[in-house]
Short mmCIF file of C-alpha atoms and ligand atoms in Angstrom, two decimals:
data_model
loop_
_atom_site.label_atom_id
_atom_site.label_comp_id
_atom_site.label_asym_id
_atom_site.label_seq_id
_atom_site.Cartn_x
_atom_site.Cartn_y
_atom_site.Cartn_z
CA MET K 1295 51.32 117.48 32.50
CA ASP K 1296 53.74 116.39 29.78
CA GLN K 1297 54.18 112.94 28.27
CA TYR K 1298 57.03 111.02 26.66
CA ILE K 1299 56.55 109.40 23.28
CA ILE K 1300 59.11 106.62 22.83
CA LYS K 1301 59.91 104.43 19.83
CA GLY K 1302 61.49 101.23 21.08
CA GLY K 1303 64.26 99.11 19.60
CA ASN K 1304 67.39 101.26 19.74
CA PRO K 1305 70.29 99.92 21.85
CA LEU K 1306 71.77 102.61 24.11
CA VAL K 1307 75.39 103.25 23.12
CA GLY K 1308 77.85 105.90 24.30
CA GLU K 1309 78.63 107.84 27.48
CA VAL K 1310 76.42 109.48 30.12
CA VAL K 1311 77.46 111.71 33.04
CA ILE K 1312 75.66 111.17 36.36
CA GLY K 1313 74.55 114.15 38.45
CA GLY K 1314 74.57 114.82 42.18
CA ALA K 1315 72.57 112.55 44.51
CA LYS K 1316 69.01 113.85 45.04
CA ASN K 1317 68.58 112.04 48.34
CA ALA K 1318 71.83 113.46 49.71
CA ALA K 1319 71.02 116.95 48.40
CA LEU K 1320 67.72 117.15 50.33
CA GLY K 1321 69.39 116.45 53.69
CA ILE K 1322 72.36 118.69 52.88
CA LEU K 1323 70.26 121.67 51.78
CA ALA K 1324 68.12 121.37 54.94
CA GLY K 1325 71.32 121.24 57.01
CA ALA K 1326 72.83 124.26 55.23
CA VAL K 1327 70.32 126.61 56.95
CA MET K 1328 71.85 125.68 60.33
CA ALA K 1329 74.83 128.00 59.75
CA ASP K 1330 74.57 131.82 59.90
CA ASP K 1331 77.28 132.12 57.26
CA PRO K 1332 77.19 131.45 53.52
CA VAL K 1333 77.29 127.75 52.57
CA LEU K 1334 78.18 126.87 48.96
CA ILE K 1335 76.75 123.58 47.68
CA GLU K 1336 78.13 122.18 44.39
CA ASN K 1337 77.13 119.27 42.13
CA LEU K 1338 73.48 119.94 43.01
CA PRO K 1339 71.08 117.99 40.76
CA ASP K 1340 68.67 120.28 38.89
CA VAL K 1341 65.56 118.22 39.74
CA ASP K 1342 62.14 119.34 40.96
CA ASP K 1343 62.52 117.88 44.48
CA VAL K 1344 65.64 119.99 45.05
CA ASN K 1345 64.09 123.12 43.54
CA VAL K 1346 60.99 122.82 45.74
CA LEU K 1347 63.15 122.46 48.87
CA LEU K 1348 65.14 125.56 47.84
CA ASP K 1349 61.80 127.43 47.53
CA ALA K 1350 60.85 126.24 51.03
CA ILE K 1351 64.21 127.42 52.40
CA ALA K 1352 63.77 130.83 50.75
CA GLY K 1353 60.20 130.82 52.07
CA ILE K 1354 61.37 130.86 55.70
CA GLY K 1355 63.68 133.82 54.96
CA ALA K 1356 67.10 132.30 54.25
CA ILE K 1357 69.15 133.76 51.40
CA VAL K 1358 69.15 131.32 48.46
CA ASP K 1359 71.45 132.43 45.66
CA ARG K 1360 71.46 130.08 42.64
CA VAL K 1361 75.03 130.57 41.39
CA ASP K 1362 74.44 128.25 38.42
CA ARG K 1363 72.30 125.22 37.48
CA HIS K 1364 74.30 122.95 39.79
CA THR K 1365 75.53 125.36 42.47
CA VAL K 1366 73.68 127.25 45.21
CA ARG K 1367 74.80 129.55 48.03
CA ILE K 1368 72.60 129.45 51.13
CA ASN K 1369 72.81 131.74 54.16
CA GLY K 1370 70.59 130.78 57.08
CA GLY K 1371 71.49 133.96 58.99
CA THR K 1372 68.38 135.79 57.76
CA ILE K 1373 65.74 133.15 58.61
CA LYS K 1374 62.60 134.84 59.97
CA SER K 1375 60.26 131.90 60.49
CA VAL K 1376 60.44 128.26 61.50
CA TYR K 1377 57.09 127.45 59.87
CA VAL K 1378 57.37 125.44 56.63
CA ASP K 1379 54.17 125.66 54.67
CA TYR K 1380 52.22 122.58 53.52
CA GLU K 1381 52.52 123.76 49.91
CA TYR K 1382 56.16 122.63 49.97
CA ILE K 1383 55.67 119.39 51.88
CA LYS K 1384 52.80 118.23 49.69
CA LYS K 1385 55.19 118.49 46.74
CA ILE K 1386 58.14 116.73 48.38
CA ARG K 1387 58.46 114.76 51.58
CA GLY K 1388 62.13 115.74 51.80
CA SER K 1389 61.05 119.16 53.16
CA TYR K 1390 60.58 117.38 56.48
CA TYR K 1391 64.37 117.50 56.95
CA LEU K 1392 63.75 121.14 57.90
CA LEU K 1393 62.14 119.76 61.07
CA GLY K 1394 65.48 118.38 62.19
CA SER K 1395 67.56 121.34 61.06
CA LEU K 1396 65.29 124.11 62.42
CA LEU K 1397 64.70 122.23 65.68
CA GLY K 1398 68.45 121.73 65.98
CA LYS K 1399 69.23 125.40 65.34
CA TYR K 1400 66.25 127.28 66.86
CA LYS K 1401 64.88 124.60 69.22
CA GLU K 1402 61.55 124.93 67.44
CA ALA K 1403 60.04 124.04 64.06
CA GLN K 1404 56.61 123.73 62.50
CA VAL K 1405 56.48 121.64 59.35
CA ALA K 1406 53.39 120.19 57.67
CA LEU K 1407 53.02 116.45 58.10
CA PRO K 1408 54.05 114.72 54.87
CA GLY K 1409 51.33 112.66 53.26
CA GLY K 1410 51.84 109.02 52.36
CA CYS K 1411 52.74 108.49 48.79
CA ASN K 1412 52.26 105.96 46.05
CA ILE K 1413 54.73 103.45 47.45
CA GLY K 1414 53.39 103.14 50.98
CA SER K 1415 52.13 104.83 54.14
CA ARG K 1416 55.61 106.12 55.06
CA PRO K 1417 55.00 107.04 58.72
CA ILE K 1418 57.42 109.31 60.61
CA ASP K 1419 57.15 107.74 64.08
CA GLN K 1420 60.92 107.10 64.21
CA HIS K 1421 61.65 110.76 63.47
CA LYS K 1422 59.30 111.74 66.33
CA LYS K 1423 60.86 109.16 68.65
CA GLY K 1424 64.32 110.62 67.95
CA PHE K 1425 63.32 114.24 68.50
CA GLU K 1426 61.53 113.34 71.77
CA ALA K 1427 64.58 111.41 72.96
CA LEU K 1428 66.56 114.64 72.52
CA GLY K 1429 64.07 116.46 74.76
CA ALA K 1430 61.73 117.97 72.20
CA LYS K 1431 57.96 118.07 72.54
CA VAL K 1432 56.47 116.89 69.24
CA THR K 1433 52.75 117.39 68.62
CA ILE K 1434 50.51 117.24 65.56
CA GLU K 1435 48.58 120.51 65.48
CA GLN K 1436 45.46 121.59 63.68
CA GLY K 1437 45.74 121.06 59.93
CA GLY K 1438 48.41 118.37 60.09
CA ILE K 1439 51.26 120.62 61.23
CA ILE K 1440 54.06 118.94 63.19
CA ASN K 1441 55.14 121.24 66.00
CA ALA K 1442 58.51 120.42 67.56
CA THR K 1443 59.84 122.57 70.42
CA ALA K 1444 62.47 122.16 73.12
CA LYS K 1445 63.86 124.34 75.93
CA ALA K 1446 67.15 122.62 75.15
CA LEU K 1447 68.20 119.56 73.16
CA LYS K 1448 70.26 117.06 75.11
CA GLY K 1449 72.17 114.14 73.58
CA ASN K 1450 70.70 110.69 74.14
CA HIS K 1451 70.98 107.04 73.09
CA ILE K 1452 68.39 106.37 70.36
CA TYR K 1453 67.66 102.93 68.97
CA LEU K 1454 65.71 103.02 65.69
CA ASP K 1455 63.03 100.31 65.55
CA VAL K 1456 63.18 100.46 61.75
CA VAL K 1457 66.21 101.16 59.55
CA SER K 1458 65.10 104.55 58.23
CA VAL K 1459 67.08 106.86 55.94
CA GLY K 1460 64.86 109.84 56.74
CA ALA K 1461 64.82 109.33 60.49
CA THR K 1462 68.60 108.81 60.59
CA ILE K 1463 69.20 112.08 58.72
CA ASN K 1464 66.58 114.06 60.64
CA ILE K 1465 67.89 112.94 64.04
CA MET K 1466 71.49 113.62 62.97
CA LEU K 1467 70.47 117.17 62.00
CA ALA K 1468 68.72 117.85 65.34
CA ALA K 1469 71.49 116.22 67.42
CA ALA K 1470 74.36 118.08 65.73
CA LEU K 1471 73.74 121.27 67.78
CA ALA K 1472 72.39 119.54 70.91
CA GLU K 1473 74.25 119.56 74.24
CA GLY K 1474 76.22 116.37 74.76
CA THR K 1475 76.51 113.21 72.73
CA THR K 1476 73.83 111.31 70.81
CA ILE K 1477 74.18 107.69 69.74
CA ILE K 1478 71.89 106.62 66.90
CA GLU K 1479 71.75 102.81 66.81
CA ASN K 1480 70.33 100.72 63.96
CA SER K 1481 70.92 103.74 61.73
CA ALA K 1482 70.64 103.56 57.94
CA LYS K 1483 73.98 103.23 56.10
CA GLU K 1484 73.19 104.58 52.62
CA PRO K 1485 75.84 106.65 50.82
CA HIS K 1486 73.63 109.71 51.19
CA ILE K 1487 73.68 109.34 55.00
CA VAL K 1488 77.49 109.50 54.87
CA ASP K 1489 77.32 112.50 52.55
CA VAL K 1490 75.02 114.44 54.89
CA ALA K 1491 77.28 113.60 57.87
CA ASN K 1492 80.40 114.67 55.93
CA PHE K 1493 78.66 117.90 54.96
CA LEU K 1494 77.64 118.67 58.56
CA ASN K 1495 81.22 117.95 59.68
CA SER K 1496 82.44 120.41 57.03
CA MET K 1497 80.35 123.06 58.86
CA GLY K 1498 81.94 122.12 62.20
CA ALA K 1499 79.76 119.24 63.40
CA ASN K 1500 81.34 116.28 65.17
CA ILE K 1501 79.75 113.15 63.69
CA LYS K 1502 81.43 109.74 63.57
CA GLY K 1503 80.28 106.35 62.33
CA ALA K 1504 78.02 107.44 59.47
CA GLY K 1505 77.83 104.50 57.05
CA THR K 1506 77.70 102.04 59.93
CA ASP K 1507 74.69 101.12 62.05
CA VAL K 1508 75.92 103.17 65.03
CA ILE K 1509 76.38 106.91 64.52
CA ARG K 1510 77.86 109.11 67.28
CA VAL K 1511 76.96 112.81 67.19
CA LYS K 1512 78.80 115.10 69.59
CA GLY K 1513 76.80 118.34 69.78
CA VAL K 1514 78.68 121.59 69.06
CA GLU K 1515 77.80 125.24 69.82
CA LYS K 1516 77.31 126.51 66.29
CA PHE K 1517 78.22 125.92 62.66
CA HIS K 1518 80.37 127.99 60.30
CA GLY K 1519 80.10 128.37 56.53
CA SER K 1520 81.40 125.70 54.17
CA THR K 1521 81.81 124.68 50.55
CA TYR K 1522 80.68 121.17 49.75
CA SER K 1523 80.17 119.02 46.64
CA ILE K 1524 77.43 116.38 46.65
CA ILE K 1525 78.27 112.74 45.83
CA PRO K 1526 77.06 111.21 42.52
CA ASP K 1527 73.54 109.76 42.47
CA GLN K 1528 73.68 105.99 43.02
CA ILE K 1529 70.11 105.50 41.77
CA GLU K 1530 70.45 107.62 38.63
CA ALA K 1531 73.59 105.61 37.83
CA GLY K 1532 71.82 102.31 38.49
CA THR K 1533 68.91 103.37 36.29
CA PHE K 1534 71.21 103.98 33.33
CA MET K 1535 73.01 100.68 33.99
CA VAL K 1536 69.71 98.80 33.76
CA ALA K 1537 68.63 100.81 30.69
CA ALA K 1538 71.90 99.86 28.95
CA ALA K 1539 71.33 96.19 29.84
CA ALA K 1540 67.66 96.16 28.80
CA THR K 1541 68.38 97.69 25.37
CA ARG K 1542 71.37 95.33 24.84
CA GLY K 1543 73.60 98.37 24.59
CA ASP K 1544 77.09 99.42 25.57
CA VAL K 1545 77.18 102.46 27.89
CA LEU K 1546 79.96 104.09 29.90
CA ILE K 1547 78.33 105.65 32.96
CA LYS K 1548 80.61 108.44 34.20
CA ASN K 1549 80.98 110.36 37.48
CA VAL K 1550 79.97 107.48 39.75
CA ILE K 1551 81.40 105.83 42.88
CA PRO K 1552 81.51 102.16 41.73
CA LYS K 1553 81.46 100.90 45.34
CA HIS K 1554 77.98 102.42 45.79
CA LEU K 1555 76.78 100.35 42.83
CA ASP K 1556 78.07 96.96 44.03
CA ALA K 1557 74.64 95.40 44.67
CA ILE K 1558 73.35 96.54 41.26
CA SER K 1559 76.49 95.49 39.37
CA ALA K 1560 76.46 92.07 41.07
CA LYS K 1561 72.88 91.39 39.94
CA LEU K 1562 73.55 92.53 36.37
CA VAL K 1563 76.63 90.26 36.15
CA GLU K 1564 74.56 87.40 37.59
CA ILE K 1565 72.06 87.63 34.71
CA GLY K 1566 74.73 87.88 32.01
CA CYS K 1567 75.88 91.50 31.62
CA ASP K 1568 79.54 92.48 31.24
CA ILE K 1569 80.47 95.19 33.76
CA GLU K 1570 83.83 96.97 33.70
CA GLU K 1571 84.64 99.19 36.69
CA TYR K 1572 87.02 102.15 36.51
CA ASP K 1573 87.91 104.79 39.17
CA ASP K 1574 84.82 106.94 38.64
CA SER K 1575 82.85 105.14 35.94
CA VAL K 1576 81.32 101.78 35.07
CA ARG K 1577 80.75 100.29 31.61
CA VAL K 1578 77.71 98.06 31.04
CA VAL K 1579 77.55 95.80 27.98
CA ALA K 1580 74.76 93.32 27.19
CA ASN K 1581 74.68 91.71 23.76
CA LYS K 1582 72.45 88.71 24.36
CA ARG K 1583 69.18 87.88 26.09
CA LEU K 1584 69.76 87.96 29.84
CA SER K 1585 68.71 85.28 32.31
CA HIS K 1586 66.60 85.18 35.44
CA THR K 1587 67.60 85.73 39.06
CA ASN K 1588 65.99 86.55 42.42
CA VAL K 1589 66.18 89.98 44.05
CA LYS K 1590 65.27 91.11 47.57
CA THR K 1591 65.40 94.83 48.35
CA LEU K 1592 67.25 95.64 51.57
CA PRO K 1593 68.75 98.68 53.30
CA TYR K 1594 72.24 99.56 52.01
CA PRO K 1595 74.47 97.75 51.16
CA GLY K 1596 71.66 95.45 50.00
CA PHE K 1597 69.86 95.85 46.70
CA PRO K 1598 68.24 99.33 46.79
CA THR K 1599 64.44 99.56 46.85
CA ASP K 1600 64.76 102.57 44.52
CA MET K 1601 66.14 100.20 41.87
CA GLN K 1602 63.41 97.57 42.26
CA PRO K 1603 61.05 98.75 39.48
CA GLN K 1604 63.92 99.13 36.99
CA MET K 1605 65.37 95.68 37.81
CA SER K 1606 61.95 94.00 37.71
CA THR K 1607 61.37 95.48 34.24
CA LEU K 1608 64.70 94.05 33.08
CA LEU K 1609 63.85 90.64 34.55
CA ALA K 1610 60.44 90.75 32.83
CA LEU K 1611 62.39 90.57 29.54
CA SER K 1612 64.96 88.00 30.72
CA ASN K 1613 64.87 84.26 30.13
CA GLY K 1614 63.19 82.25 32.90
CA THR K 1615 61.31 82.97 36.11
CA SER K 1616 62.55 85.53 38.65
CA VAL K 1617 61.20 86.44 42.09
CA VAL K 1618 61.51 90.02 43.34
CA THR K 1619 60.78 90.69 47.01
CA GLU K 1620 60.15 94.30 48.13
CA SER K 1621 61.00 94.34 51.82
CA ILE K 1622 61.14 98.12 52.39
CA PHE K 1623 57.82 99.57 51.15
CA GLU K 1624 54.42 97.93 51.19
CA ASN K 1625 53.11 99.12 47.85
CA ARG K 1626 55.90 99.42 45.33
CA PHE K 1627 54.57 97.20 42.52
CA LYS K 1628 51.95 99.57 41.10
CA TYR K 1629 53.86 99.76 37.81
CA VAL K 1630 53.29 96.03 37.19
CA ALA K 1631 49.79 96.70 35.82
CA GLU K 1632 51.33 99.14 33.32
CA LEU K 1633 53.98 96.61 32.27
CA ALA K 1634 51.23 94.01 31.80
CA ARG K 1635 49.66 96.29 29.20
CA MET K 1636 52.94 95.95 27.27
CA GLY K 1637 52.91 92.16 27.49
CA ALA K 1638 54.82 91.49 30.71
CA ASP K 1639 53.93 88.31 32.62
CA ILE K 1640 54.22 89.25 36.32
CA LYS K 1641 52.15 88.04 39.25
CA VAL K 1642 52.25 90.12 42.44
CA GLU K 1643 51.53 88.30 45.70
CA GLY K 1644 51.88 90.60 48.72
CA ASN K 1645 55.43 91.98 48.70
CA MET K 1646 56.64 89.50 46.11
CA ALA K 1647 56.49 89.62 42.31
CA VAL K 1648 56.86 86.36 40.36
CA ILE K 1649 58.19 87.36 36.94
CA ASN K 1650 58.06 85.04 33.91
CA GLY K 1651 60.36 86.61 31.35
CA VAL K 1652 58.89 87.29 27.89
CA GLU K 1653 60.71 87.77 24.57
CA GLY K 1654 59.67 91.39 24.19
CA PHE K 1655 57.13 94.13 24.96
CA MET K 1656 54.60 95.88 22.73
CA GLY K 1657 54.39 99.66 22.90
CA ALA K 1658 51.30 101.01 24.73
CA ALA K 1659 49.77 104.07 26.38
CA ILE K 1660 50.86 103.84 30.03
CA SER K 1661 51.13 106.04 33.11
CA ALA K 1662 53.91 106.57 35.66
CA PRO K 1663 52.63 105.83 39.22
CA ASP K 1664 55.72 107.26 40.99
CA LEU K 1665 59.28 108.43 40.41
CA ARG K 1666 61.28 105.20 40.08
CA ALA K 1667 58.43 103.27 38.47
CA GLY K 1668 58.27 106.07 35.89
CA ALA K 1669 61.93 105.54 35.05
CA ALA K 1670 61.31 101.78 34.80
CA LEU K 1671 58.43 102.35 32.36
CA VAL K 1672 60.68 104.52 30.18
CA ILE K 1673 63.10 101.57 30.04
CA ALA K 1674 60.18 99.33 29.02
CA GLY K 1675 59.29 101.79 26.24
CA LEU K 1676 62.91 101.87 25.02
CA VAL K 1677 62.74 98.12 24.47
CA ALA K 1678 59.14 97.74 23.30
CA GLU K 1679 58.21 97.18 19.68
CA GLY K 1680 56.43 100.23 18.29
CA PHE K 1681 55.44 103.40 20.14
CA THR K 1682 54.85 103.98 23.84
CA ILE K 1683 53.18 107.09 25.28
CA LEU K 1684 54.04 107.58 28.96
CA ASP K 1685 51.88 109.87 31.07
CA GLN K 1686 52.57 111.61 34.44
CA ILE K 1687 56.24 112.17 33.65
CA ALA K 1688 56.37 114.97 36.24
CA TYR K 1689 57.13 112.18 38.72
CA ILE K 1690 60.29 111.35 36.75
CA GLU K 1691 61.41 114.98 36.62
CA ARG K 1692 61.35 115.06 40.44
CA GLY K 1693 64.41 112.84 40.55
CA TYR K 1694 66.11 112.73 37.14
CA GLU K 1695 67.78 115.76 35.55
CA ALA K 1696 67.49 115.99 31.73
CA PHE K 1697 66.36 112.34 31.57
CA GLU K 1698 65.21 112.36 27.96
CA GLU K 1699 68.21 114.45 26.80
CA LYS K 1700 70.63 111.96 28.37
CA LEU K 1701 68.76 108.99 26.85
CA THR K 1702 68.45 110.50 23.34
CA ALA K 1703 72.18 111.32 23.44
CA LEU K 1704 72.69 107.55 23.92
CA GLY K 1705 70.55 106.76 20.87
CA ALA K 1706 67.07 106.51 22.37
CA SER K 1707 64.25 107.59 20.09
CA MET K 1708 61.97 109.62 22.41
CA LYS K 1709 60.51 113.09 22.86
CA LYS K 1710 58.72 115.08 25.55
CA ILE K 1711 55.32 116.28 24.24
CA ASP K 1712 52.25 118.05 25.60
CA VAL K 1713 49.53 115.67 26.72
CA ASN K 1714 47.92 113.91 23.73
CA ASP K 1715 49.29 116.45 21.26
CA GLU K 1716 48.28 114.49 18.15
CA ARG K 1717 50.23 116.85 15.89
CA GLU K 1718 53.44 116.27 17.87
CA ILE K 1719 52.81 112.53 17.96
CA LYS K 1720 52.30 112.39 14.17
CA LYS K 1721 55.40 114.53 13.60
CA PHE K 1722 57.53 112.31 15.85
CA LYS K 1723 56.28 109.13 14.17
CA LEU K 1724 57.13 110.55 10.74
CA GLN K 1725 60.57 111.65 11.94
CA VAL K 1726 61.57 108.27 13.36
CA SER K 1727 59.94 105.98 10.82
C1 EPZ Q 230 64.28 107.61 51.57
O1 EPZ Q 230 62.91 107.66 51.93
C2 EPZ Q 230 64.33 107.99 50.11
N1 EPZ Q 230 63.80 109.34 49.95
C3 EPZ Q 230 63.52 107.00 49.29
O2 EPZ Q 230 63.74 107.33 47.93
C4 EPZ Q 230 64.07 105.60 49.52
O3 EPZ Q 230 63.24 104.68 48.84
C5 EPZ Q 230 64.08 105.28 51.01
O4 EPZ Q 230 64.82 106.29 51.72
C6 EPZ Q 230 64.73 103.94 51.31
O5 EPZ Q 230 66.03 103.94 50.83
C7 EPZ Q 230 64.61 110.37 50.25
O6 EPZ Q 230 65.74 110.20 50.66
C8 EPZ Q 230 64.03 111.74 50.02
P1 EPZ Q 230 62.89 105.24 55.06
P2 EPZ Q 230 62.50 107.58 53.50
O7 EPZ Q 230 62.56 106.13 56.20
O8 EPZ Q 230 63.56 108.22 54.31
C9 EPZ Q 230 59.55 102.84 57.42
C10 EPZ Q 230 63.19 108.00 45.79
O9 EPZ Q 230 62.76 107.30 44.89
N2 EPZ Q 230 59.55 103.97 58.35
O10 EPZ Q 230 64.26 104.68 54.93
O11 EPZ Q 230 61.10 108.04 53.64
C11 EPZ Q 230 59.02 103.23 56.04
O12 EPZ Q 230 57.61 103.13 56.03
C12 EPZ Q 230 62.62 107.85 47.18
O13 EPZ Q 230 64.14 108.82 45.68
C13 EPZ Q 230 58.80 103.86 59.52
O14 EPZ Q 230 58.13 102.86 59.77
O15 EPZ Q 230 62.54 106.01 53.71
C14 EPZ Q 230 59.68 102.20 55.15
O16 EPZ Q 230 58.93 101.00 55.19
C15 EPZ Q 230 61.41 106.93 47.20
N3 EPZ Q 230 58.81 104.91 60.40
C16 EPZ Q 230 61.03 101.96 55.81
O17 EPZ Q 230 60.91 102.47 57.15
C17 EPZ Q 230 59.55 106.04 60.18
O18 EPZ Q 230 59.53 106.96 61.03
C18 EPZ Q 230 62.18 102.70 55.14
O19 EPZ Q 230 61.80 104.06 55.02
C19 EPZ Q 230 60.31 106.12 58.98
C20 EPZ Q 230 60.30 105.07 58.10
#
């Protein structure tokens, strides 16, 4: 496992280009196998989660032709198996979208049950409820394999008990080739839901209402090939916005959809940042110490849970006391213990963190507990006095393409090194001192 060594204190200045949305890409790639013609996907983020899902798709026999780093051609016409091995699921939960797409196309699928992960138990009862409403039999077989089969899939009216991104996408995938119409009520409204629906429609699906809390899916016979470009990643963009603010920098974040960033921009303005919005970019400037605010994570268009660690880190350096409430996942404050080692003053009580802002952090040896917390800890290292060594950065590489290259291009002083490579550490310290 690699580490980052980071020397704090440099403001981030310049321009950064945002890649395709990871959480749209996973649903779109799973959906691409539903056609028996070539499907060309562009603006694909080159991140580990996407690459593992492409391996899983090739593993069941589809043709996966990597045209370039950000473009792939998939042809589901050669699929030989509907069994997705645990080796893929244990690496990324997103493989479970193949349940919905293979069930939708072949009326059967066997996918290993995803484990929980570091941010909570993450059950899939709503996915199961949706598939069963469509007429599938869903059982958990020996060895934690989910087996979903149906003689036929018939449209139905499904009310989600919990607003779930994954369940909304998985049910949309299965319903798209079902007979009749499916209504998904209390559906998630994230930009990536809309992107998956638009992609499926580009293959001939008939989906309306994505982006609202009622999605109507009219089943069609079959899909045809398509060419589709994935939307920019809202969370990668938000992460760079917060990094610019935390380092009191001035960064133009390009290739974004500003509307998707409204909740993040609003909070940054509230605490004293200057935000300028253009057609497909936002500029974040912070040249003074920021102030406190309260944040509650909510389903879109509320403040995204995937931005909670990054925002909490920023508030831990802001003036005054802030309260951050995590209402989506039950265990998404594990990074607080790592921030405390750098001097943060945060008290976690249940799903709330009470944050007393401090003047600054001290560099330390810390470890990333999950993907977004890892990104937040990089931001902490960029601001800290002295050197920070961050462990477990493989989590970060699951969701951020060329993270350290993009940050160093903005002026960050950081390097990816082998674990505890004292020679590399000494060399880096000499270089930057
Ligand atoms: C997606 O996870 C994202 N992952 C997560 O991003 C993101 O945090 C989350 O949506 C919320 O926006 C991908 O898209 C691959 P949910 P997902 O189903 O679909 C409960 C990242 O950093 N729930 O919307 O798993 C669940 O426990 C990752 O990129 C049920 O109870 O999230 C949670 O409390 C981290 N039963 C809430 O709903 C279910 O069947 C929201 O989960 C499903 C979910």
